Short mmCIF file of C-alpha atoms in Angstrom, two decimals:
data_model
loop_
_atom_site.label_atom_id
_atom_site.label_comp_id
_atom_site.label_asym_id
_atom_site.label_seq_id
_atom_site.Cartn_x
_atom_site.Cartn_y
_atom_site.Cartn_z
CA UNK A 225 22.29 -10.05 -1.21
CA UNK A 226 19.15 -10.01 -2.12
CA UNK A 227 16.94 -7.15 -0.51
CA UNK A 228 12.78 -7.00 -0.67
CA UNK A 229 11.58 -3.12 -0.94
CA UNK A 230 8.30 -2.41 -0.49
CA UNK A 231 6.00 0.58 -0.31
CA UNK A 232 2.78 2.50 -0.84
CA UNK A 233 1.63 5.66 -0.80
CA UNK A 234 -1.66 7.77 -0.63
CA UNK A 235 -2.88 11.16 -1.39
CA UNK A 236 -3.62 13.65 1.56
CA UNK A 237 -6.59 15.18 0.23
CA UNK A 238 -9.58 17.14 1.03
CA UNK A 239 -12.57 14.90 1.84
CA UNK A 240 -14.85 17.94 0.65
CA UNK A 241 -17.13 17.97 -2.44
CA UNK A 242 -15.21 17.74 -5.54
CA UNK A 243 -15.28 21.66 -6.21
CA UNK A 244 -13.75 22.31 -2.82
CA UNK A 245 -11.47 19.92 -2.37
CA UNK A 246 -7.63 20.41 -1.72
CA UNK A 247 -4.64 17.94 -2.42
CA UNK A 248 -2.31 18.73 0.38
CA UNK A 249 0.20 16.28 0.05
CA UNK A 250 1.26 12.31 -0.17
CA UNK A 251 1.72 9.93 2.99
CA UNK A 252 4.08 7.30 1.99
CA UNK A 253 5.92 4.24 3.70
CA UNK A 254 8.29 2.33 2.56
CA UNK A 255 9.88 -0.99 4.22
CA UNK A 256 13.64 -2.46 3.33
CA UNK A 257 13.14 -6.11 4.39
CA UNK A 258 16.30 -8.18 4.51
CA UNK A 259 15.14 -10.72 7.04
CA UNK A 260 11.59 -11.63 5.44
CA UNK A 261 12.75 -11.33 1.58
CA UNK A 262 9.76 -13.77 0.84
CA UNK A 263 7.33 -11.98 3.05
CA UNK A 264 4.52 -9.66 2.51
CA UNK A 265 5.09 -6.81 4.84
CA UNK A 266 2.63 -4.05 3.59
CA UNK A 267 -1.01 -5.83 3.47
CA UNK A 268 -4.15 -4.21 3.37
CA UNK A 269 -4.47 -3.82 7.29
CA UNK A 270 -1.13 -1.05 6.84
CA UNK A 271 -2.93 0.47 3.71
CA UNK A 272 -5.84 0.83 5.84
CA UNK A 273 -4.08 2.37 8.26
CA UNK A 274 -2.34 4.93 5.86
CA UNK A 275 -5.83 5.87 4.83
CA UNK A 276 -6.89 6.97 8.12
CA UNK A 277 -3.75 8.43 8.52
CA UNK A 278 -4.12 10.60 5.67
CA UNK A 279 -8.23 11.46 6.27
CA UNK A 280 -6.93 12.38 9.90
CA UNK A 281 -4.42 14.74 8.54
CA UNK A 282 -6.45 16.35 5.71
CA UNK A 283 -9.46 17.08 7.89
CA UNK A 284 -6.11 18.91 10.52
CA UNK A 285 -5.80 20.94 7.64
CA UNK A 286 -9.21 21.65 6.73
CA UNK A 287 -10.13 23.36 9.97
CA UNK A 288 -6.84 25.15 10.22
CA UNK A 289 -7.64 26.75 7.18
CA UNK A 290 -11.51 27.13 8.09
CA UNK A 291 -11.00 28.61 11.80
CA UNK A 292 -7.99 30.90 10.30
CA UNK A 293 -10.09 34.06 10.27
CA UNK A 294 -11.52 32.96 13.80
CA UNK A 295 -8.21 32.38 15.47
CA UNK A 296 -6.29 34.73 13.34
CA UNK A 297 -2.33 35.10 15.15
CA UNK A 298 -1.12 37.73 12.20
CA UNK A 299 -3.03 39.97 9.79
CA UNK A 300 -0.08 40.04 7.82
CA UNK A 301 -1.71 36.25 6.11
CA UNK A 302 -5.07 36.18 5.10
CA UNK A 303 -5.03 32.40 4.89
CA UNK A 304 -3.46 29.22 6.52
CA UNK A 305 -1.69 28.02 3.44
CA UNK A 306 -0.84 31.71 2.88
CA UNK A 307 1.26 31.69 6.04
CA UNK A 308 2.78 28.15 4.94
CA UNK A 309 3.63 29.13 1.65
CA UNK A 310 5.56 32.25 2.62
CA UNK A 311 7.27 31.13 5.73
CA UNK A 312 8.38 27.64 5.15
CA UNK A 313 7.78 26.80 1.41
CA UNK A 314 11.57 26.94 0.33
CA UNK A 315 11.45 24.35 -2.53
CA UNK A 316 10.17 25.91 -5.18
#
């Protein structure tokens, strides 16, 4: 049987100057297509929507990390990512 894969991916990324900016992560999707083998599934319409996606998500994270110090739930993390990094960050 022959099965079509396709999928894309794009970065999660600070949109702040260069200096600044942050790589958080990478959105991906990926489609198995066995009824539309012949088919282009992922056009430019789904890419654009994984771009917003990802600019949606990255400026989430940008004001977390800016309003930390405003909204501050533990002084035991002086940042955000701090907090991340030390309570769920288990694959490293």
């Amino acid at each position: 049987m022959d099965t079509a894969k396709n999928g894309m991916t794009t970065m999660i990324y600070s949109p702040k100057e260069k200096s600044d900016r942050y790589i958080y992560g990478f959105l991906a999707c990926d489609v198995m297509n066995d009824k539309y083998a012949n088919d282009e599934i992922l056009d430019a319409e789904i890419t654009n929507f994984l771009d917003i996606a990802a600019y949606i998500i990255s400026i989430y994270f940008d004001n977390i990390d800016f309003n930390w110090v405003f909204c501050k739930i533990s002084d035991r993390y002086r940042t955000f990512w701090n907090m991340v990094y030390s309570k769920y960050l288990v694959a490293i």
